Coordinates of C-alpha atoms and ligand atoms in Angstrom, one line a residue:
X4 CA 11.3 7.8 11.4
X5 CA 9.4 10.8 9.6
X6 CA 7.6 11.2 12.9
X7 CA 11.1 11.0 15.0
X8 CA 12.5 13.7 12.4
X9 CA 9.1 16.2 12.5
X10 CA 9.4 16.0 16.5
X11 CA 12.7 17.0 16.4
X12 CA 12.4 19.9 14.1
X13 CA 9.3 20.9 15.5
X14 CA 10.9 21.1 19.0
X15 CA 14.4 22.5 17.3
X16 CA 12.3 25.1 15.6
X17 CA 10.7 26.7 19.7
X18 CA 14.2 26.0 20.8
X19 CA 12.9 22.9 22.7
X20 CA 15.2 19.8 23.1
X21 CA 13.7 16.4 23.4
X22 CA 15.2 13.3 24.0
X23 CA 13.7 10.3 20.8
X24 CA 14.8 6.6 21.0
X25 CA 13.8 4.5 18.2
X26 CA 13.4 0.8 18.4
X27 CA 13.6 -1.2 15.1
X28 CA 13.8 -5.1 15.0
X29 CA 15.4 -4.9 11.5
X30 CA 18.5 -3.6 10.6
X31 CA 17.4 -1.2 8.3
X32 CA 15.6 2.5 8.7
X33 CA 13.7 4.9 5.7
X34 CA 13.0 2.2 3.6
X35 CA 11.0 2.7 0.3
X36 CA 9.4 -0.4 0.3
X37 CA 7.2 0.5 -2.3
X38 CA 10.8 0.4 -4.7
X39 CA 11.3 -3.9 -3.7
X40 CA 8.9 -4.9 -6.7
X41 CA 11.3 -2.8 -8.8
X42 CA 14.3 -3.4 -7.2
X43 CA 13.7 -6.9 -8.1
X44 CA 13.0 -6.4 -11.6
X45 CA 16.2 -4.9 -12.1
X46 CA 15.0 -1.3 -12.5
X47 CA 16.9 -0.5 -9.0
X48 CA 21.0 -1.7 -9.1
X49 CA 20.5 -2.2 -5.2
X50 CA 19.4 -2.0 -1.9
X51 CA 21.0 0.9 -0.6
X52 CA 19.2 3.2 -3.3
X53 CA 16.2 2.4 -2.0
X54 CA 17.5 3.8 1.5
X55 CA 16.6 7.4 2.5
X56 CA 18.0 7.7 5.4
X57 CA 20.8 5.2 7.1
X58 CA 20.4 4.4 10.8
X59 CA 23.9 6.8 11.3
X60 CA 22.8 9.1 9.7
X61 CA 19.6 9.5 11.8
X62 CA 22.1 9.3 15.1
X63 CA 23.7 11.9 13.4
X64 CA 20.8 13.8 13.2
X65 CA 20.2 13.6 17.1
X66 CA 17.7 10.7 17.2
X67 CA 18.8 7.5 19.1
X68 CA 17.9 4.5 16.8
X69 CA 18.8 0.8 18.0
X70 CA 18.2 -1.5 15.2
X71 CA 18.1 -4.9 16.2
X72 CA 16.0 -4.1 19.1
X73 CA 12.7 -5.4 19.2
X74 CA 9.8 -4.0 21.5
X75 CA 8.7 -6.7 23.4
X76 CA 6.2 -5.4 25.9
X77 CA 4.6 -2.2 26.8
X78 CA 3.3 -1.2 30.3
X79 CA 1.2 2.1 30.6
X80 CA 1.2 2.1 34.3
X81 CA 4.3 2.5 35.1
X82 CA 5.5 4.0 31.4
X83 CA 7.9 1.8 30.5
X84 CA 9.1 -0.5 27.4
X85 CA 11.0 -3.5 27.3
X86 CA 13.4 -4.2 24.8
X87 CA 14.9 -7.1 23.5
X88 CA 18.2 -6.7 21.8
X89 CA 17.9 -9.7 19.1
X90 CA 21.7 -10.6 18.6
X91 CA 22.3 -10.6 22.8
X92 CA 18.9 -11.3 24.1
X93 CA 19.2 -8.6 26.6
X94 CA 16.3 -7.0 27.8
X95 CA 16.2 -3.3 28.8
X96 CA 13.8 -1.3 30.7
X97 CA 13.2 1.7 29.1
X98 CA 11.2 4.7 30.6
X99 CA 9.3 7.2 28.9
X100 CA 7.2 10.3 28.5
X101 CA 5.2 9.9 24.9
X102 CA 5.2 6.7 23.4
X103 CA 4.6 6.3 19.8
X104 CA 3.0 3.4 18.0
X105 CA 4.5 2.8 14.4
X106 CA 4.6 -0.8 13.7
X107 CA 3.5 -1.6 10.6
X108 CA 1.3 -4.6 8.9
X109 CA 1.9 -8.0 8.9
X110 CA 1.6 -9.8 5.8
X111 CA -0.5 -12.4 5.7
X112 CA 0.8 -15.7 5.7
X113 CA -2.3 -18.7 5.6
X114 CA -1.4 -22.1 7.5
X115 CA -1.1 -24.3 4.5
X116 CA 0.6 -27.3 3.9
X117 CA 4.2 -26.6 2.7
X118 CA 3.5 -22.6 3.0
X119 CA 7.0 -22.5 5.1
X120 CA 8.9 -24.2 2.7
X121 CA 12.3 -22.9 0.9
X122 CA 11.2 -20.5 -2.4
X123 CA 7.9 -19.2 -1.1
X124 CA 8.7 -16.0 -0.1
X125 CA 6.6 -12.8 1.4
X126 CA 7.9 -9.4 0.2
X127 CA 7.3 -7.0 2.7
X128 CA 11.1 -6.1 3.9
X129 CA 14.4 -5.5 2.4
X130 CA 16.1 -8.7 3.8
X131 CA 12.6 -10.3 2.3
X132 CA 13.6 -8.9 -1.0
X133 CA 17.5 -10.1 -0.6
X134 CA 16.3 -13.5 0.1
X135 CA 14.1 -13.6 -3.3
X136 CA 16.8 -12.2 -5.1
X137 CA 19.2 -14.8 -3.4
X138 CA 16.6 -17.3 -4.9
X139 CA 16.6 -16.3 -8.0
X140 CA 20.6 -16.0 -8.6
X141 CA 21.5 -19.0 -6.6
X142 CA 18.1 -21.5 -8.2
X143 CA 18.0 -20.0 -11.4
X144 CA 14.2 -20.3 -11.6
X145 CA 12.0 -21.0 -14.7
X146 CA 8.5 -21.0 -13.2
X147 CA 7.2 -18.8 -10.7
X148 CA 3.6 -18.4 -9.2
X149 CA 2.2 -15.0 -7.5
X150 CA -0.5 -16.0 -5.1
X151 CA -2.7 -13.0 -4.7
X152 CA -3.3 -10.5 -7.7
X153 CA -3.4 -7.4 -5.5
X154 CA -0.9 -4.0 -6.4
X155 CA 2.1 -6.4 -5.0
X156 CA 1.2 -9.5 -6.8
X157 CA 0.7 -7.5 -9.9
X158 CA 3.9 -5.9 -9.5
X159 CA 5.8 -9.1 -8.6
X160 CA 4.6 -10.6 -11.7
X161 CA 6.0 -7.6 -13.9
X162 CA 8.6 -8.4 -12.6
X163 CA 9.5 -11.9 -13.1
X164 CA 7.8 -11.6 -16.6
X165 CA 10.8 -8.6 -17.4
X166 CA 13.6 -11.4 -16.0
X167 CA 12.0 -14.2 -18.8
X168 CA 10.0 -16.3 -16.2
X169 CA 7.1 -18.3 -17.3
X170 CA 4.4 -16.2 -15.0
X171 CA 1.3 -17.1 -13.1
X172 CA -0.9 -15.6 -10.8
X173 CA -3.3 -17.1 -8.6
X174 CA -6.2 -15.1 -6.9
X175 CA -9.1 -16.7 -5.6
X176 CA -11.0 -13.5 -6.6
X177 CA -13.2 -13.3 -9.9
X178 CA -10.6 -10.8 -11.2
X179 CA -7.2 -9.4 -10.5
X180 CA -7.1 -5.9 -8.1
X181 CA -10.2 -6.2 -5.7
X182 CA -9.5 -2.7 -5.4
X183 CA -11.2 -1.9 -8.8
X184 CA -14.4 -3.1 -9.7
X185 CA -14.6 -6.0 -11.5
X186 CA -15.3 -4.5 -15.1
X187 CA -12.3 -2.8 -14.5
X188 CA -10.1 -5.6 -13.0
X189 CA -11.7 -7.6 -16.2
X190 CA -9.9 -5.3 -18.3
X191 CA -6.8 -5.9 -15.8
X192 CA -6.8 -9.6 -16.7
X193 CA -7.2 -9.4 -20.3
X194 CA -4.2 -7.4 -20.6
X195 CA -2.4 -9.5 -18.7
X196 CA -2.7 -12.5 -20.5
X197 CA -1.7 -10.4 -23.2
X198 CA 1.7 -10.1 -21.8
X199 CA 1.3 -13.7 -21.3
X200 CA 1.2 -13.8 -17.7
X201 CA -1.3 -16.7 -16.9
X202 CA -3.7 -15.3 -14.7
X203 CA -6.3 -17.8 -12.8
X204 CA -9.1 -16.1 -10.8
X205 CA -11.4 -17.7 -9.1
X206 CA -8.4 -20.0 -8.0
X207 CA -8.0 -20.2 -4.1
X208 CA -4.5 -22.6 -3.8
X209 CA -4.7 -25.7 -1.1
X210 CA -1.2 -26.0 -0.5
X211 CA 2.5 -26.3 -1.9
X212 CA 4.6 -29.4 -2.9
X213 CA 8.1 -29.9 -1.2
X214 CA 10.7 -31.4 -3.0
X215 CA 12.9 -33.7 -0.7
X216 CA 15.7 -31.0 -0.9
X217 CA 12.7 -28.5 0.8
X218 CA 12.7 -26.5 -2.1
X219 CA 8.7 -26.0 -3.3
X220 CA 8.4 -27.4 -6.7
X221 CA 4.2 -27.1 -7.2
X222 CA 1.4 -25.2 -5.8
X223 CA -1.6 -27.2 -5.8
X224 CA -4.9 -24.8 -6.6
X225 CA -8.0 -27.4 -6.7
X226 CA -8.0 -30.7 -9.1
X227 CA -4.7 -28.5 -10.7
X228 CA -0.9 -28.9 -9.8
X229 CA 0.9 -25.6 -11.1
X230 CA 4.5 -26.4 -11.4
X231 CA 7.0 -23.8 -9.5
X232 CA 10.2 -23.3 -8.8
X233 CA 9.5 -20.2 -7.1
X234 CA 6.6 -18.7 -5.3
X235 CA 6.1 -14.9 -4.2
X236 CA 3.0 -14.1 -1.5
X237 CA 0.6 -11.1 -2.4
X238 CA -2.0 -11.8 -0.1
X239 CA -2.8 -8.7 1.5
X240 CA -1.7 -7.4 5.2
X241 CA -3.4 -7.1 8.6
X242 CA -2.6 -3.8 11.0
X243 CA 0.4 -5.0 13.0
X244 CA -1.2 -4.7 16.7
X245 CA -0.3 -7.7 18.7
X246 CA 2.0 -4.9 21.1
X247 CA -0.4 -2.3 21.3
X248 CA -3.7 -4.5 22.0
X249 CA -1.9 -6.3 24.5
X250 CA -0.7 -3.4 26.2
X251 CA -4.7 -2.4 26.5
X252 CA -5.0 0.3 23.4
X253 CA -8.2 0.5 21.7
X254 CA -8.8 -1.0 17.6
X255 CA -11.5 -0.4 15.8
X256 CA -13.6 -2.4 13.5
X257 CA -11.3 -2.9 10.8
X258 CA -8.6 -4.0 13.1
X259 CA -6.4 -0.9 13.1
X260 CA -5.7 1.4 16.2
X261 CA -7.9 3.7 16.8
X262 CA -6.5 7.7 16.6
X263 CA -8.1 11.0 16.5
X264 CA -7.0 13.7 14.6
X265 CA -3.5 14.4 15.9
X266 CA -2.7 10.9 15.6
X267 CA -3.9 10.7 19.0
X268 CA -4.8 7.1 20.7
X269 CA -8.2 7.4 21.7
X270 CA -8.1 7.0 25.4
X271 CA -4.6 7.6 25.6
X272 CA -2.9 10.8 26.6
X273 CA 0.6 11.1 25.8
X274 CA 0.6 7.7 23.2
X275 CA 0.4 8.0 19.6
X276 CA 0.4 6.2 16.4
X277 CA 0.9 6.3 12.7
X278 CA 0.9 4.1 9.3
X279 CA 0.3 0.8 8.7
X280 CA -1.2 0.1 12.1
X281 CA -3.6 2.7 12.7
X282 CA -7.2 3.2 11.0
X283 CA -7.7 6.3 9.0
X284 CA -10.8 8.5 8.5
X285 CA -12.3 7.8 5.2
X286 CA -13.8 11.4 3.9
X287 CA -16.0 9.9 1.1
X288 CA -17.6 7.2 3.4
X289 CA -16.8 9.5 6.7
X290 CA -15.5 6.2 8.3
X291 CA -12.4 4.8 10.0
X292 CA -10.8 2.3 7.3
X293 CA -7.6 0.5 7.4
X294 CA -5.9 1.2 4.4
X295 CA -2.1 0.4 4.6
X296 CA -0.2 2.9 2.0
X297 CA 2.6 5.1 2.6
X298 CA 1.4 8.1 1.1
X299 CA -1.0 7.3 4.4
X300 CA 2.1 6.6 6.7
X301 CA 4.4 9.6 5.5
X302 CA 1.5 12.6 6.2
X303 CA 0.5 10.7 9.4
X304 CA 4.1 10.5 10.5
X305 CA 4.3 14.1 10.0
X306 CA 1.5 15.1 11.8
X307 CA 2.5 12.8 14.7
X308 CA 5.6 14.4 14.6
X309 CA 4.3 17.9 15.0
X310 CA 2.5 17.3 17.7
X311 CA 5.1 14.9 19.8
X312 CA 7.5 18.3 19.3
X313 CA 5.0 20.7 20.7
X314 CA 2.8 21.8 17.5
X315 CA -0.6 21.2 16.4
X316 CA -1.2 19.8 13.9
X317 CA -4.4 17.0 12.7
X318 CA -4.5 14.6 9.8
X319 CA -7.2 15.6 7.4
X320 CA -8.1 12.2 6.3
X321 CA -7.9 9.9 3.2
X322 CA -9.8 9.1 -0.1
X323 CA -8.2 5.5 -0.6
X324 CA -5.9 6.9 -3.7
X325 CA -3.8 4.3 -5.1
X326 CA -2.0 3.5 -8.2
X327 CA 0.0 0.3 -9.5
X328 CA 1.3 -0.9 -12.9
X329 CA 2.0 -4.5 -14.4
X330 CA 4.5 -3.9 -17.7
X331 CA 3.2 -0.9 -19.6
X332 CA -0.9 -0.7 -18.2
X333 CA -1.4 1.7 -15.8
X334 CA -3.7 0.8 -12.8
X335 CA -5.5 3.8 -10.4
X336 CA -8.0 4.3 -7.8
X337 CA -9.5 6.7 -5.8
X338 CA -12.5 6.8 -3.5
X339 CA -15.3 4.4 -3.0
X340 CA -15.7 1.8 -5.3
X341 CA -19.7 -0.2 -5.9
X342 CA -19.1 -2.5 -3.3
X343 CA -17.8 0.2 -0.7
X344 CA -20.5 2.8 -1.9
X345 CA -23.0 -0.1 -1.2
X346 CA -21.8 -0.8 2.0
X347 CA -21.5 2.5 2.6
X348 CA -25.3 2.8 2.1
X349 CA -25.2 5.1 -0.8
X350 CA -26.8 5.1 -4.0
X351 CA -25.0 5.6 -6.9
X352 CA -24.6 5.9 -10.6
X353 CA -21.3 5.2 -13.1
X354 CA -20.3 6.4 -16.1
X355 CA -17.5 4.3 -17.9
X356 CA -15.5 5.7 -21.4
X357 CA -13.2 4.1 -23.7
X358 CA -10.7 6.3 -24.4
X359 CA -6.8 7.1 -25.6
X360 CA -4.1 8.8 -23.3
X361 CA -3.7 11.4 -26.4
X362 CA -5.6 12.6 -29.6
X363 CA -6.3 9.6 -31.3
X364 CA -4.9 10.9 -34.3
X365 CA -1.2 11.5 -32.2
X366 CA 1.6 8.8 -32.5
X367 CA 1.6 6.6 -29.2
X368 CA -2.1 7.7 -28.9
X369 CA -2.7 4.1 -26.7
X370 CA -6.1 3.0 -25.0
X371 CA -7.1 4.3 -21.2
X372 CA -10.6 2.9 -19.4
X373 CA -11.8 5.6 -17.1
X374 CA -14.9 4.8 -14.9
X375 CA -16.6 7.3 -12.1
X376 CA -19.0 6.8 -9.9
X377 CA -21.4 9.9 -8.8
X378 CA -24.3 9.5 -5.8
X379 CA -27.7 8.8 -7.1
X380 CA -29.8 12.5 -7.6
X381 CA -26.9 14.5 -6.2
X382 CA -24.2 13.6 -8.9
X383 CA -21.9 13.9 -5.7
X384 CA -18.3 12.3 -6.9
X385 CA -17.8 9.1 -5.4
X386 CA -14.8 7.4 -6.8
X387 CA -12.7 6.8 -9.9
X388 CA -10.8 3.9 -11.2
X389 CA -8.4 4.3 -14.2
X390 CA -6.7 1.2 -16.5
X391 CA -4.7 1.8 -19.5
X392 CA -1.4 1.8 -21.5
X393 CA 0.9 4.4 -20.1
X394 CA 2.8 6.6 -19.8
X395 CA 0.2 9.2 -18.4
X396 CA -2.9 6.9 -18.4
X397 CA -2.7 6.4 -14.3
X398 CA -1.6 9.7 -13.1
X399 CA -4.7 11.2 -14.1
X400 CA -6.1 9.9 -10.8
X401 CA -4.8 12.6 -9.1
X402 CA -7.2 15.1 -10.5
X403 CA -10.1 12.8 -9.9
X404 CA -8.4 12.6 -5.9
X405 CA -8.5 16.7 -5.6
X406 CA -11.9 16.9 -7.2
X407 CA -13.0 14.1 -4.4
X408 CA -11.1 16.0 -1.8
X409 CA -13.0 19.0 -2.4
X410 CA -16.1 17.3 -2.5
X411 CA -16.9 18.2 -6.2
X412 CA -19.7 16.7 -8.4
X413 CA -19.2 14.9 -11.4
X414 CA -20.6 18.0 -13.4
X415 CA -17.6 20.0 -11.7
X416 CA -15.2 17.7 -12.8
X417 CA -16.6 17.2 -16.0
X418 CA -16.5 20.9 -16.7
X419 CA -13.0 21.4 -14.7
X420 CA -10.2 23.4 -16.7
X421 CA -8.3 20.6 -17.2
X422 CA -4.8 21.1 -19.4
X423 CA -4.8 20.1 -23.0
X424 CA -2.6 19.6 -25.9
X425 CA -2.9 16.8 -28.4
X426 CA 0.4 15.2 -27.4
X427 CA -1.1 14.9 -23.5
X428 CA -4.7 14.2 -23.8
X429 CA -7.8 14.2 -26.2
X430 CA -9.8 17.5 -26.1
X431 CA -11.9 16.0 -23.6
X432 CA -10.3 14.5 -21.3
X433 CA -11.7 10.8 -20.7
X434 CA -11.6 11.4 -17.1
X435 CA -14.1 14.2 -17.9
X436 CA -16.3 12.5 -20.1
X437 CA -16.3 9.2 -17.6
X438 CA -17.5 11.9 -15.1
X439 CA -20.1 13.6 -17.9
X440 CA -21.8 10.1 -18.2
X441 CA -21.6 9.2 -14.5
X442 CA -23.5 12.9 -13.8
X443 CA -26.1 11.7 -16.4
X444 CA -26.3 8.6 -15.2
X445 CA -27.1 10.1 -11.5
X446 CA -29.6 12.7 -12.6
X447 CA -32.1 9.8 -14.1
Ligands
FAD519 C1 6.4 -4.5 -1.7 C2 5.6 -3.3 -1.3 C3 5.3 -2.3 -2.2 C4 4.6 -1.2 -1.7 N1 4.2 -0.3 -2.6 C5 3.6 0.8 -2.2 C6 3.3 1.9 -3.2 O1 3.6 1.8 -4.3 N2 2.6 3.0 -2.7 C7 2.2 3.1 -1.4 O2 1.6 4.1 -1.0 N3 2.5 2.1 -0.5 C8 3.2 1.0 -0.9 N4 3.5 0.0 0.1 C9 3.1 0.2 1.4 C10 4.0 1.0 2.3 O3 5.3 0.5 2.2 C11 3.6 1.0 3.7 O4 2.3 1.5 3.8 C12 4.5 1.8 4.6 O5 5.8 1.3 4.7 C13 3.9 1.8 6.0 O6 4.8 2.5 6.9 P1 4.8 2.2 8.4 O7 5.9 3.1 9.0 O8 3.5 2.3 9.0 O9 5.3 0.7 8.5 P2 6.6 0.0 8.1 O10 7.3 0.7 7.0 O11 6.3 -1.5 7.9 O12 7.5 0.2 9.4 C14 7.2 -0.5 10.6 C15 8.5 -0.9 11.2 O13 8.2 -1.3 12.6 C16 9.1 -2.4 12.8 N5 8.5 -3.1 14.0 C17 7.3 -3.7 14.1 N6 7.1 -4.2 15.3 C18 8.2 -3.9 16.0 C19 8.6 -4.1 17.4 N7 7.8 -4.8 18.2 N8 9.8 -3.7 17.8 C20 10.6 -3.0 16.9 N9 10.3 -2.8 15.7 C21 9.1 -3.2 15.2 C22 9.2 -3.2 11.6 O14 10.4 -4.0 11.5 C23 9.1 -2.1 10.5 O15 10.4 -1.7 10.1 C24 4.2 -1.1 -0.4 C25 4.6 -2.1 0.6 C26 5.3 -3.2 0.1 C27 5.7 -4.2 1.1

């Protein structure tokens, strides 16, 4: 939809009229589904708050969007998609000029025994978080296990701890958030514990127990039965592609479509795609990643969009920011972490403080983790991984993502003229000192 609306004001705007139909299986459009974990926590009174823009009122805005209507085949001979309307089953031909490609990930949903049965849910649409919340009014739950302890399943377990269920998550990783290293997801599952979430790593789960009503009543992980009366999936999501490969369009390596610059399919004159599905250029590793975010899906939509009206416009890449939150700690990202510098053949260096979020001497002073890593001899910036208490540990990614964006050293950022007050940070900020230690580190 943000590529629909940038077409059209991009054409409006050189007093060009174009002609947009949107298919959408669902029934809803401008979704923040990045609000469901909150939503469900209680934080959010309903659904239709987390709606930017109704399907009517994109009509109303000139764009034809069919919900309901699921794209079913694509032929890029003779230019045309069929579409299946889901509550009819009629199929219609539908011709076109451009074609866009924005369909999303799949979540991932592993063939074990009992994994379709009733109260093991995925969360990755609003009619995925009606059923949970269905669940949860209608079974009155005590127990719930979160199978995956990525940014959903730590989110999800937030917020069934908040609603007074007994909480654990299951990960078959050595710690929670393989997106941090795992000192730093260490520090990730201490504090959750803390908040007495039980949190078992290591732990990959064989399969859920049915009751004889359907309902799942225990997932079994190893010689261990973990009783459950509900069960959320976090397990990460694949580049939804299934139309677009069969339709011949290129993927690359990590599974995602492959684009240029303008959101371009390589290949492909006149097709395009955005989000979830594509691959993105990585700046720090300078290669084509699949990271599914919609800070990634928004700019790439509007870029798309530019161009499908009749601008120019490219997408100037990623750094793989990201930040999440269980209860009160904070949980950031940005850029490569040791495994990703590793496999991205470079040699690095980190530099890792203890800090607090404001003079230590300042009420709510509470305590922040900051760790950087810098190239080996260059002290180039590499990456940056925050956890602490907030508010205003996790947010302090963002500097970290502009100095990487700009291609700074840690001695840059280390000597950046950062703000300060005692009420907002220490003197030094530990993001600063994190990238001190990590420049040391890289000159020895
Ligand atoms: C619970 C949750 C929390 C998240 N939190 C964050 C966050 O905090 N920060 C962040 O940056 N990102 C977050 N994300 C990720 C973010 O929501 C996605 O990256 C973003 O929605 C991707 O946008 P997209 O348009 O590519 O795909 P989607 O938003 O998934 O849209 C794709 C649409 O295509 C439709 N579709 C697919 N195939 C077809 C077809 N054949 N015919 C018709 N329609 C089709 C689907 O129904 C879907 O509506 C979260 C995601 C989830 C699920």
């Amino acid at each position: 939809m943000s590529a629909a609306s940038q077409a059209l004001r991009t054409a409006r705007s050189t007093g060009r009229e174009i002609g947009l139909t949107v298919l959408e299986r669902g029934r809803w459009t401008s979704y923040s589904a990045c609000g469901i974990p909150y939503w469900v926590a209680g934080d959010v009174p309903d659904p239709a708050a987390l709606v930017a823009r109704t399907p009517e009122q994109h009509r109303a805005a000139g764009i034809d969007v069919r919900v309901g209507t699921e794209a079913v085949e694509v032929d890029l001979h003779t230019r045309v998609v069929h579409a299946r309307d889901l509550a009819t089953g009629h199929v219609e031909h539908l011709g076109f000029d451009q074609l866009v490609v924005a369909t999303g990930a799949v979540p991932i949903r592993p063939e074990l025994p009992g994994v379709w049965a009733d109260g093991v849910h995925g969360l990755q649409t609003l009619d995925d978080g009606i059923a949970l919340l269905d669940t949860l009014a209608g079974r009155h739950p005590q127990r719930a296990v979160v199978v995956g302890a990525g940014y959903i399943g730590v989110e999800v377990a937030e917020a069934f701890s908040r609603r007074g269920l007994q909480t654990t998550v299951v990960d078959q990783a050595p710690e929670p958030m393989t997106t941090l290293d795992p000192d730093m997801g260490a520090r990730v599952h201490t504090q959750m514990e803390q908040m007495g979430i039980d949190v078992r790593t290591s732990t990959a789960v064989d399969g859920f127990e049915v009751g004889p009503d359907g309902w799942v009543r225990a997932v079994h992980v190893g010689a261990d039965t973990l009783p459950a009366d509900v069960v959320v999936l976090g397990i990460g999501v694949r580049a939804n592609v299934a139309l677009a490969a069969a339709a011949g369009l290129p993927l690359g390596d990590s599974g995602g479509l492959r684009v240029d610059r303008r959101q371009s399919v390589v290949g492909h004159e006149g097709v395009w795609a955005a989000g979830d599905c594509v691959e993105s250029f990585d700046r720090v590793s300078q290669s084509w990643r699949h990271i599914p975010l919609g800070t990634h899906a928004n700019r790439q939509g509007r870029v798309l969009g530019t161009n499908l009206g009749g601008g120019y416009a490219t997408f100037p890449g990623i750094v793989g920011t990201a930040i999440s939150k269980v209860c009160d700690l904070e949980i950031a990202r940005t850029g490569l972490d040791e495994r990703g510098a590793t496999a991205s053949g470079i040699a690095y260096a980190t530099g890792t403080v203890d800090s607090t979020t404001v003079a230590g001497y300042m009420p709510g002073a509470t305590l922040m983790t900051v760790k950087v890593l810098a190239e080996r001899g260059t002290a180039r910036l590499l990456g940056a991984q925050i956890v602490g208490q907030g508010p205003g540990a996790g947010k302090r990614i963002d500097a970290c993502a502009l100095a990487l964006w700009n291609e700074m050293t840690a001695d840059d950022l280390a000597m950046a003229d950062l703000a300060y007050a005692p009420p907002f940070s220490p003197v030094w900020d530990p993001v600063q000192i994190a990238a001190r230690r990590a420049a040391e580190a890289a000159r020895l």
